[in-house]
CSV table of C-alpha atoms in Angstrom, one decimal:
chain,number,residue,atom,x,y,z
A,25,MET,CA,28.1,120.0,-12.2
A,26,SER,CA,30.1,122.6,-12.7
A,27,VAL,CA,34.1,122.9,-11.7
A,28,GLU,CA,33.2,125.5,-9.3
A,29,GLN,CA,30.6,123.3,-7.7
A,30,SER,CA,32.8,119.9,-7.9
A,31,LYS,CA,35.6,121.9,-5.9
A,32,THR,CA,33.3,122.9,-3.4
A,33,SER,CA,32.1,119.5,-2.7
A,34,GLN,CA,35.7,117.9,-2.2
A,35,ARG,CA,35.7,117.0,1.4
A,36,LEU,CA,39.6,116.6,2.5
A,37,ILE,CA,41.3,115.3,5.5
A,38,ILE,CA,44.5,116.0,6.3
A,39,LEU,CA,46.7,113.8,9.1
A,40,GLY,CA,49.7,115.9,10.1
A,41,GLY,CA,50.0,119.6,10.9
A,42,GLY,CA,53.8,119.8,9.3
A,43,PRO,CA,54.6,122.2,6.5
A,44,GLY,CA,52.9,119.3,4.3
A,45,GLY,CA,49.5,119.6,6.3
A,46,TYR,CA,49.1,123.3,6.6
A,47,GLU,CA,50.5,124.5,3.6
A,48,ALA,CA,47.9,122.1,1.7
A,49,ALA,CA,45.1,122.6,4.2
A,50,ILE,CA,45.5,126.7,3.2
A,51,VAL,CA,45.8,126.0,-0.3
A,52,ALA,CA,42.9,123.5,-0.3
A,53,ALA,CA,40.5,126.2,1.4
A,54,GLN,CA,41.5,129.1,-1.0
A,55,LEU,CA,40.2,126.2,-3.9
A,56,GLY,CA,37.1,125.8,-2.1
A,57,ALA,CA,37.5,122.4,-0.2
A,58,ASP,CA,36.1,121.5,3.0
A,59,VAL,CA,39.1,120.8,5.1
A,60,THR,CA,39.8,119.3,8.5
A,61,ILE,CA,43.5,119.2,9.7
A,62,VAL,CA,43.9,116.4,12.8
A,63,GLU,CA,47.5,117.1,14.3
A,64,ARG,CA,48.6,115.8,17.9
A,65,GLN,CA,51.2,118.1,18.9
A,66,GLY,CA,50.2,121.5,17.4
A,67,MET,CA,50.0,123.2,14.3
A,68,GLY,CA,53.4,123.2,12.6
A,69,GLY,CA,54.4,119.7,14.0
A,70,SER,CA,57.8,118.4,15.0
A,71,ALA,CA,58.9,121.0,12.2
A,72,VAL,CA,57.9,124.0,14.2
A,73,LEU,CA,57.5,123.0,17.8
A,74,THR,CA,60.6,120.6,18.4
A,75,ASP,CA,62.8,120.6,15.4
A,76,VAL,CA,63.1,123.5,12.6
A,77,VAL,CA,62.3,126.5,14.0
A,78,PRO,CA,63.9,125.4,17.8
A,79,SER,CA,67.4,124.6,16.2
A,80,LYS,CA,67.8,127.2,13.5
A,81,THR,CA,67.0,129.9,16.4
A,82,LEU,CA,69.7,128.1,18.5
A,83,ILE,CA,71.7,128.4,15.4
A,84,ALA,CA,70.7,132.0,15.0
A,85,THR,CA,71.7,132.8,19.1
A,86,ALA,CA,75.2,130.7,18.3
A,87,ASP,CA,75.9,133.3,15.1
A,88,ALA,CA,75.2,136.2,17.0
A,89,MET,CA,77.8,134.6,19.6
A,90,ARG,CA,80.0,134.2,16.7
A,91,ARG,CA,79.7,137.9,15.2
A,92,VAL,CA,80.1,139.3,18.9
A,93,SER,CA,83.1,137.1,19.9
A,94,GLY,CA,84.7,138.3,16.3
A,95,ALA,CA,84.0,142.0,16.6
A,96,GLN,CA,87.6,143.0,18.2
A,97,SER,CA,88.7,142.0,14.8
A,98,PHE,CA,86.7,144.8,13.6
A,99,GLY,CA,88.1,147.2,16.2
A,100,VAL,CA,85.1,147.1,18.2
A,101,THR,CA,84.9,145.7,21.6
A,102,VAL,CA,82.0,145.0,23.9
A,103,GLU,CA,81.9,146.6,27.4
A,104,GLY,CA,85.7,146.3,27.4
A,105,LYS,CA,86.0,142.7,26.3
A,106,ALA,CA,85.8,140.3,23.1
A,107,ASP,CA,84.6,137.8,24.8
A,108,ALA,CA,80.4,136.7,24.9
A,109,SER,CA,78.6,134.2,26.8
A,110,ALA,CA,75.3,132.6,26.8
A,111,ASP,CA,72.7,132.0,29.3
A,112,LEU,CA,71.3,128.5,27.8
A,113,SER,CA,68.3,128.7,30.1
A,114,VAL,CA,67.6,132.1,28.6
A,115,VAL,CA,68.0,131.0,24.9
A,116,ASN,CA,66.0,127.8,25.4
A,117,ALA,CA,63.2,129.7,26.8
A,118,ARG,CA,63.3,132.0,23.8
A,119,LEU,CA,63.3,129.7,21.5
A,120,MET,CA,60.7,127.5,22.5
A,121,GLU,CA,58.7,130.5,23.4
A,122,LEU,CA,59.2,131.4,19.7
A,123,ALA,CA,57.9,127.7,18.4
A,124,ARG,CA,54.8,128.2,20.4
A,125,GLU,CA,54.1,131.6,18.7
A,126,GLN,CA,54.9,130.0,15.6
A,127,SER,CA,52.4,127.2,16.2
A,128,ALA,CA,49.5,129.6,17.2
A,129,ASP,CA,50.5,131.8,14.3
A,130,ILE,CA,49.8,129.2,11.9
A,131,ARG,CA,46.4,127.9,13.3
A,132,ILE,CA,45.1,131.2,13.4
A,133,GLY,CA,46.0,131.3,9.5
A,134,LEU,CA,44.4,128.4,9.1
A,135,GLU,CA,41.2,129.0,11.0
A,136,ARG,CA,41.1,132.3,8.9
A,137,ALA,CA,41.4,130.1,5.7
A,138,GLY,CA,38.3,128.1,7.2
A,139,VAL,CA,40.1,124.8,7.9
A,140,ARG,CA,38.8,122.8,11.0
A,141,VAL,CA,41.5,122.1,13.2
A,142,VAL,CA,41.4,119.2,15.3
A,143,LEU,CA,44.0,118.2,18.2
A,144,GLY,CA,44.6,114.2,18.1
A,145,GLU,CA,45.4,111.2,16.4
A,146,GLY,CA,43.5,109.4,13.6
A,147,ARG,CA,44.0,106.2,11.8
A,148,LEU,CA,43.1,104.9,8.8
A,149,LEU,CA,40.1,102.5,8.5
A,150,ASP,CA,40.4,102.7,4.6
A,151,ASN,CA,40.8,105.1,1.9
A,152,ARG,CA,38.2,107.6,2.8
A,153,HIS,CA,37.3,106.8,6.5
A,154,ILE,CA,39.5,108.2,9.6
A,155,ALA,CA,38.8,107.5,13.4
A,156,VAL,CA,40.2,110.3,15.3
A,157,THR,CA,41.0,110.4,19.2
A,158,GLY,CA,41.3,113.7,20.4
A,159,ASN,CA,43.6,115.0,23.0
A,160,ASP,CA,40.4,115.9,25.0
A,161,GLY,CA,39.3,112.4,25.0
A,162,GLY,CA,36.5,112.2,22.3
A,163,GLU,CA,36.0,110.0,19.5
A,164,GLU,CA,35.0,110.6,15.9
A,165,THR,CA,34.8,108.9,12.5
A,166,MET,CA,35.3,111.4,9.8
A,167,GLU,CA,34.7,110.6,6.1
A,168,ALA,CA,36.5,112.2,2.8
A,169,ASP,CA,36.6,112.5,-0.3
A,170,ALA,CA,40.3,112.5,-0.5
A,171,ILE,CA,43.0,112.4,2.3
A,172,LEU,CA,46.6,113.7,2.5
A,173,LEU,CA,49.1,112.0,5.1
A,174,ALA,CA,51.9,114.6,6.1
A,175,LEU,CA,53.1,112.5,9.4
A,176,GLY,CA,56.2,113.6,9.9
A,177,ALA,CA,59.3,111.3,11.3
A,178,HIS,CA,60.7,111.1,14.8
A,179,ALA,CA,64.5,110.8,15.8
A,180,ARG,CA,65.7,107.4,15.1
A,181,GLU,CA,67.0,105.8,18.7
A,182,LEU,CA,70.2,103.4,19.0
A,183,PRO,CA,69.1,100.3,21.3
A,184,THR,CA,72.4,101.0,23.0
A,185,ALA,CA,72.5,104.8,23.3
A,186,LYS,CA,68.8,105.3,24.9
A,187,PRO,CA,67.9,109.5,25.5
A,188,ASP,CA,67.4,110.1,28.9
A,189,GLY,CA,66.6,113.9,28.3
A,190,GLU,CA,69.4,114.6,31.3
A,191,ARG,CA,72.4,113.5,29.6
A,192,ILE,CA,71.8,111.8,26.6
A,193,PHE,CA,69.6,113.3,24.2
A,194,SER,CA,67.9,113.3,21.0
A,195,TRP,CA,67.5,116.5,18.8
A,196,THR,CA,64.1,116.8,20.5
A,197,GLN,CA,65.3,116.9,23.8
A,198,VAL,CA,68.3,118.9,23.9
A,199,TYR,CA,66.5,121.8,24.7
A,200,ASN,CA,66.2,120.5,28.4
A,201,LEU,CA,69.7,121.9,28.9
A,202,GLN,CA,69.7,124.5,31.1
A,203,GLU,CA,73.8,125.2,31.2
A,204,ILE,CA,76.0,125.1,28.2
A,205,PRO,CA,77.3,121.7,28.6
A,206,GLU,CA,81.1,121.5,29.3
A,207,HIS,CA,81.8,118.9,26.8
A,208,LEU,CA,79.1,117.7,24.2
A,209,ILE,CA,79.8,114.3,22.1
A,210,VAL,CA,78.0,114.3,19.3
A,211,VAL,CA,77.0,111.2,17.7
A,212,GLY,CA,76.4,111.2,13.8
A,213,SER,CA,77.9,113.6,11.5
A,214,GLY,CA,75.1,114.0,8.7
A,215,VAL,CA,72.9,117.2,8.6
A,216,THR,CA,71.9,117.5,12.1
A,217,GLY,CA,74.7,116.0,14.1
A,218,ALA,CA,76.8,119.0,12.2
A,219,GLU,CA,74.4,121.4,12.7
A,220,PHE,CA,74.3,121.0,16.5
A,221,ALA,CA,78.1,120.6,16.5
A,222,SER,CA,78.7,124.1,15.1
A,223,ALA,CA,76.1,125.6,17.4
A,224,TYR,CA,77.2,124.6,20.6
A,225,ASN,CA,80.8,125.0,19.7
A,226,MET,CA,80.4,128.6,18.8
A,227,LEU,CA,78.5,128.7,22.7
A,228,GLY,CA,81.5,127.8,23.9
A,229,THR,CA,81.1,124.1,24.3
A,230,ARG,CA,84.1,121.8,24.2
A,231,VAL,CA,82.7,119.6,21.1
A,232,THR,CA,83.3,116.0,19.9
A,233,LEU,CA,81.8,115.1,16.9
A,234,VAL,CA,81.8,111.3,16.2
A,235,SER,CA,81.8,110.2,12.6
A,236,SER,CA,81.3,106.8,11.1
A,237,ARG,CA,82.7,108.1,7.7
A,238,ASP,CA,86.0,109.7,6.9
A,239,ARG,CA,84.6,113.1,6.7
A,240,VAL,CA,81.7,114.7,8.2
A,241,LEU,CA,78.5,115.2,6.0
A,242,PRO,CA,79.5,112.5,3.8
A,243,GLY,CA,76.6,113.1,1.4
A,244,GLU,CA,77.4,116.4,0.6
A,245,ASP,CA,79.7,118.3,-1.9
A,246,ALA,CA,83.3,117.7,-0.9
A,247,ASP,CA,85.0,120.9,-0.9
A,248,ALA,CA,82.4,122.5,1.5
A,249,ALA,CA,82.9,119.3,3.5
A,250,ALA,CA,86.5,120.2,3.3
A,251,VAL,CA,85.7,124.0,4.4
A,252,LEU,CA,83.7,123.0,7.0
A,253,GLU,CA,86.2,120.5,8.7
A,254,ASP,CA,88.7,123.3,8.3
A,255,ALA,CA,86.4,125.6,10.6
A,256,PHE,CA,85.7,123.3,12.8
A,257,GLU,CA,89.5,122.8,13.3
A,258,ALA,CA,90.2,126.4,13.5
A,259,ASN,CA,87.6,126.6,16.2
A,260,GLY,CA,88.9,124.2,18.5
A,261,LEU,CA,86.1,121.1,17.3
A,262,GLU,CA,87.1,117.8,17.2
A,263,VAL,CA,86.2,115.2,14.9
A,264,VAL,CA,86.7,111.6,15.2
A,265,ALA,CA,86.1,110.0,12.3
A,266,LYS,CA,86.1,106.5,10.9
A,267,SER,CA,84.4,105.9,14.3
A,268,ARG,CA,81.3,104.1,15.0
A,269,ALA,CA,79.6,104.8,18.6
A,270,GLN,CA,78.8,101.3,20.0
A,271,SER,CA,76.8,102.5,22.9
A,272,VAL,CA,76.5,105.7,25.4
A,273,ASP,CA,76.4,105.2,28.8
A,274,ARG,CA,75.9,107.5,31.9
A,275,THR,CA,78.7,107.8,34.3
A,276,ALA,CA,78.8,109.2,37.9
A,277,ASP,CA,78.9,112.9,36.3
A,278,GLY,CA,78.6,112.6,32.6
A,279,VAL,CA,78.8,110.2,29.8
A,280,ARG,CA,81.0,107.6,28.1
A,281,VAL,CA,81.0,106.7,24.2
A,282,THR,CA,82.2,103.4,23.6
A,283,LEU,CA,83.5,103.1,19.8
A,284,SER,CA,83.0,99.8,17.7
A,285,ASP,CA,87.3,99.5,18.4
A,286,GLY,CA,86.9,99.5,22.0
A,287,ARG,CA,88.2,103.3,22.1
A,288,THR,CA,86.0,105.3,24.6
A,289,LEU,CA,85.3,109.0,24.7
A,290,ASP,CA,84.1,110.6,28.0
A,291,GLY,CA,82.0,114.0,28.1
A,292,SER,CA,79.4,115.7,30.2
A,293,HIS,CA,76.7,115.2,27.7
A,294,CYS,CA,75.9,113.2,24.6
A,295,LEU,CA,73.4,114.1,21.7
A,296,VAL,CA,72.6,110.9,19.2
A,297,ALA,CA,71.7,112.4,15.7
A,298,VAL,CA,71.6,109.3,13.9
A,299,GLY,CA,68.7,110.1,11.6
A,300,GLY,CA,64.8,110.0,11.7
A,301,ILE,CA,62.1,107.4,11.0
A,302,PRO,CA,58.5,108.0,9.8
A,303,ASN,CA,55.6,108.0,11.4
A,304,THR,CA,53.9,105.0,9.6
A,305,ALA,CA,53.8,102.7,12.1
A,306,GLY,CA,50.2,101.2,13.5
A,307,ILE,CA,47.7,103.8,11.5
A,308,GLY,CA,46.0,102.0,9.5
A,309,LEU,CA,48.5,102.3,6.1
A,310,GLU,CA,47.6,98.8,5.3
A,311,GLU,CA,44.4,98.4,5.9
A,312,ALA,CA,43.7,101.4,2.9
A,313,GLY,CA,45.7,100.2,0.7
A,314,ILE,CA,49.0,102.1,1.0
A,315,GLU,CA,52.5,100.7,0.0
A,316,LEU,CA,55.6,101.3,1.7
A,317,SER,CA,58.8,100.9,1.3
A,318,GLU,CA,61.3,98.6,3.0
A,319,SER,CA,62.4,101.7,5.0
A,320,GLY,CA,59.0,102.4,6.1
A,321,HIS,CA,58.3,105.3,3.8
A,322,ILE,CA,55.0,106.2,2.0
A,323,LYS,CA,55.7,105.3,-1.8
A,324,VAL,CA,54.2,108.2,-3.6
A,325,ASP,CA,54.7,109.7,-7.3
A,326,GLY,CA,55.3,112.8,-8.7
A,327,VAL,CA,52.2,114.5,-7.8
A,328,SER,CA,52.6,113.1,-4.3
A,329,ARG,CA,50.0,110.4,-5.3
A,330,THR,CA,50.3,106.9,-2.8
A,331,THR,CA,49.5,103.4,-4.0
A,332,ALA,CA,45.8,103.6,-2.4
A,333,PRO,CA,42.6,105.9,-4.6
A,334,ASN,CA,42.1,109.3,-3.2
A,335,VAL,CA,45.0,109.2,-0.7
A,336,TYR,CA,48.0,111.5,-0.9
A,337,ALA,CA,51.2,111.8,1.3
A,338,ALA,CA,53.9,114.7,1.6
A,339,GLY,CA,56.9,115.4,3.7
A,340,ASP,CA,59.2,113.4,5.9
A,341,CYS,CA,57.2,110.3,5.8
A,342,THR,CA,57.6,109.6,2.3
A,343,GLY,CA,61.3,109.4,2.3
A,344,VAL,CA,61.9,112.1,-0.6
A,345,PHE,CA,63.9,114.9,1.3
A,346,ALA,CA,63.5,115.6,5.0
A,347,LEU,CA,63.1,119.3,4.3
A,348,ALA,CA,60.4,121.6,5.0
A,349,SER,CA,60.3,123.3,1.9
A,350,VAL,CA,59.8,119.7,-0.1
A,351,ALA,CA,57.0,118.8,2.6
A,352,ALA,CA,54.9,122.4,1.7
A,353,MET,CA,55.7,121.8,-2.0
A,354,GLN,CA,54.5,118.2,-1.9
A,355,GLY,CA,51.4,119.1,-0.1
A,356,ARG,CA,50.6,122.1,-2.8
A,357,ILE,CA,51.2,119.9,-5.5
A,358,ALA,CA,48.9,117.2,-4.0
A,359,ILE,CA,46.4,119.8,-3.5
A,360,ALA,CA,46.7,121.4,-7.2
A,361,HIS,CA,46.2,117.6,-8.6
A,362,LEU,CA,43.2,116.6,-6.6
A,363,MET,CA,41.3,120.2,-7.2
A,364,GLY,CA,42.3,120.1,-10.8
A,365,ASP,CA,44.6,123.2,-10.3
A,366,GLY,CA,47.5,123.7,-12.8
A,367,VAL,CA,50.3,121.2,-11.3
A,368,ARG,CA,53.8,120.7,-12.0
A,369,PRO,CA,55.4,117.3,-10.7
A,370,LEU,CA,58.1,117.8,-8.0
A,371,LYS,CA,61.2,117.4,-9.5
A,372,THR,CA,64.0,116.6,-7.0
A,373,HIS,CA,67.2,117.8,-8.9
A,374,GLU,CA,66.0,121.4,-8.7
A,375,VAL,CA,65.6,121.3,-4.6
A,376,SER,CA,67.6,123.5,-3.1
A,377,SER,CA,68.8,123.0,0.4
A,378,ASN,CA,70.9,124.3,3.1
A,379,ILE,CA,73.4,123.3,6.2
A,380,PHE,CA,73.1,125.6,8.9
A,381,THR,CA,76.4,125.3,10.4
A,382,SER,CA,79.1,128.5,10.3
A,383,PRO,CA,79.5,128.5,7.5
A,384,GLU,CA,76.5,127.4,6.1
A,385,ILE,CA,76.4,125.2,3.2
A,386,ALA,CA,73.9,125.9,0.7
A,387,THR,CA,73.2,123.5,-2.4
A,388,VAL,CA,70.8,123.0,-5.5
A,389,GLY,CA,70.8,120.6,-8.6
A,390,VAL,CA,73.4,118.4,-10.3
A,391,THR,CA,76.5,117.6,-7.8
A,392,GLU,CA,79.9,117.7,-8.9
A,393,ALA,CA,80.5,114.3,-8.0
A,394,GLN,CA,77.4,113.3,-10.5
A,395,VAL,CA,79.4,115.0,-12.6
A,396,LYS,CA,82.5,112.9,-12.0
A,397,GLU,CA,80.6,109.6,-12.0
A,398,GLY,CA,79.6,110.3,-15.6
A,399,LYS,CA,75.8,110.8,-14.8
A,400,TYR,CA,75.7,114.2,-16.3
A,401,GLN,CA,78.2,116.0,-18.7
A,402,GLY,CA,79.4,119.3,-17.0
A,403,ASP,CA,81.6,122.2,-16.6
A,404,ILE,CA,82.6,123.2,-13.3
A,405,LEU,CA,83.7,126.6,-11.8
A,406,LYS,CA,84.9,127.2,-8.1
A,407,LEU,CA,85.6,130.4,-7.0
A,408,ASP,CA,86.6,130.9,-3.7
A,409,LEU,CA,85.2,134.4,-1.5
A,410,ALA,CA,88.8,135.1,-0.4
A,411,THR,CA,89.0,137.8,-3.1
A,412,ASN,CA,85.6,139.2,-2.9
A,413,ALA,CA,85.3,142.9,-1.5
A,414,ARG,CA,82.3,142.2,0.8
A,415,ALA,CA,83.8,139.0,2.2
A,416,LYS,CA,87.0,140.9,3.0
A,417,MET,CA,85.1,143.8,4.7
A,418,MET,CA,82.8,141.2,6.4
A,419,ASN,CA,86.0,139.4,7.4
A,420,VAL,CA,85.0,136.2,5.9
A,421,LYS,CA,88.0,134.0,5.3
A,422,GLU,CA,86.2,130.8,4.0
A,423,GLY,CA,83.7,130.1,1.5
A,424,PHE,CA,83.2,129.9,-2.1
A,425,VAL,CA,80.7,129.9,-4.7
A,426,LYS,CA,80.5,126.8,-7.5
A,427,ILE,CA,78.3,126.5,-10.5
A,428,ILE,CA,78.0,123.6,-12.8
A,429,ALA,CA,76.7,124.4,-16.3
A,430,ARG,CA,75.7,121.5,-18.9
A,431,SER,CA,78.9,121.3,-21.6
A,432,GLY,CA,78.1,122.7,-24.7
A,433,SER,CA,75.1,123.9,-24.1
A,434,GLY,CA,76.1,126.5,-21.2
A,435,THR,CA,72.8,125.8,-19.1
A,436,VAL,CA,73.1,126.3,-15.4
A,437,ILE,CA,72.4,122.6,-13.7
A,438,GLY,CA,73.8,123.0,-10.6
A,439,GLY,CA,75.5,124.7,-7.8
A,440,VAL,CA,77.1,125.3,-4.1
A,441,VAL,CA,77.5,128.5,-1.6
A,442,VAL,CA,79.7,128.2,1.3
A,443,ALA,CA,79.6,131.3,2.9
A,444,PRO,CA,77.5,133.1,6.0
A,445,ARG,CA,73.8,133.5,4.7
A,446,ALA,CA,74.5,130.7,1.8
A,447,SER,CA,70.8,129.9,2.2
A,448,GLU,CA,69.9,133.4,0.9
A,449,LEU,CA,72.9,132.9,-1.8
A,450,ILE,CA,71.8,130.1,-3.3
A,451,TYR,CA,68.7,131.6,-4.7
A,452,PRO,CA,69.8,133.0,-7.9
A,453,ILE,CA,71.3,130.0,-9.0
A,454,ALA,CA,68.0,128.0,-7.7
A,455,LEU,CA,66.3,130.5,-10.1
A,456,ALA,CA,68.9,129.4,-13.0
A,457,VAL,CA,68.3,125.9,-12.5
A,458,GLN,CA,64.4,125.8,-12.8
A,459,ASN,CA,64.3,128.0,-15.6
A,460,ARG,CA,67.4,126.3,-17.4
A,461,LEU,CA,69.2,129.8,-17.7
A,462,HIS,CA,72.4,130.1,-19.5
A,463,VAL,CA,75.5,131.0,-17.5
A,464,ASP,CA,75.4,134.2,-19.6
A,465,ASP,CA,71.7,135.1,-18.2
A,466,MET,CA,73.6,135.0,-14.8
A,467,ALA,CA,76.8,136.8,-15.9
A,468,GLN,CA,74.8,139.9,-17.7
A,469,THR,CA,72.3,140.4,-14.6
A,470,PHE,CA,73.6,143.6,-12.4
A,471,THR,CA,74.9,142.7,-9.0
A,472,VAL,CA,75.3,145.4,-6.0
A,473,TYR,CA,78.8,146.1,-5.8
A,474,PRO,CA,80.2,145.5,-3.2
A,475,SER,CA,78.1,142.3,-2.3
A,476,LEU,CA,78.8,138.3,-1.7
A,477,SER,CA,76.3,137.6,-4.7
A,478,GLY,CA,78.9,139.4,-6.9
A,479,SER,CA,81.0,136.4,-6.9
A,480,VAL,CA,77.9,134.4,-8.1
A,481,SER,CA,77.7,136.4,-11.2
A,482,GLU,CA,81.7,136.5,-11.4
A,483,ALA,CA,81.6,132.3,-11.3
A,484,ALA,CA,79.2,132.5,-14.0
A,485,ARG,CA,81.3,135.2,-16.2
A,486,ARG,CA,84.5,132.6,-15.5
A,487,LEU,CA,82.3,129.8,-16.8
A,488,HIS,CA,81.3,131.3,-20.3
A,489,LYS,CA,84.9,131.0,-21.6
A,490,HIS,CA,84.9,127.0,-21.2
A,491,LEU,CA,81.6,126.9,-23.3
């Protein structure tokens, strides 16, 4: 049998239509596989319908508010005033419509690629058979040569802080709000909590952020977290640090958050953002021979293989990184391995990520903490944006570029950017990390003047003298 014939004979079933699933489906179809994708919500999964797309659209709206509210500092007034207000019912209707449109676009793209789309739920019978119950009530048993699990995750709930979708929310329910909350208490200072706290603060809500650690974003770059905390304080956002929420209860006209030390916080609404739980329970993983970690995530190797023959997994259900970009990459890697295409195992130290607060925080590669712990030998250069000409023009007063280069060799191994649109500015550093570029390669590359990216080049130039 020829290679092409072997490719076209592959029957692939994908459980989950999020980034890990739909990206893999398109790649597999392009390589000649017979692909069926099963998704219970809609194409794009929770990433498109209830998580990434809606939340980042909300954040974009909040950023528009920030720019309008700050227009006076540029000598610009809007209809005689510098204040802006948001109609949350319109904001939420728009972002949910955008999510539906994106989901529809993904489905159209899948069907054009020849992928069969089934809306429903699937359960593994073994490592080659899946029982599917369609949303229309129909039942079907599907046979596959290979299976990709892109099951995603759902919001973790505290037993003493049950979301009701009215006053107490999970991150998927917060779009039920029709008016700007008077006082939003956010429980959880990780990425999700920080992003929503930042967004609602810019939309005009009084926000209190409850952090169980001594600072926000405890797992991120300390300098970046410090800048964000300063921005929060300047904008009137209160951080209650070293405090763990014990319970959240409804009151007559709002909510009361009781902390573990007995203190209470009263607000109008509460958002509970305390992580996610993989959607791995009750779908036959054990029957298929798929091993889970203690946290309930599917164990995978560098090419997305599970412990069961012919079964791969991608995305939040694997516990690698809860990022849409990583899910998509895991899915593509799985298909490349399955179909005999060129494959490069996932390297987590090359993953770039972004926190969509104001300012944004983007990171890639080795961290300063890892250098200080002795895990890597690195030279670190941090350059504040305060002296950047473009930053001054944009009235950007906080932020920095940080580059980490391997001691001796000068190879770029990590970086941090704190700035507006840091998600865009991290890309040249990510390119350098993945391709093992020298700091001189970055320093000698032309940048536009004036530009924020000029600080990336300048930081690399200043690192040269440390080598």
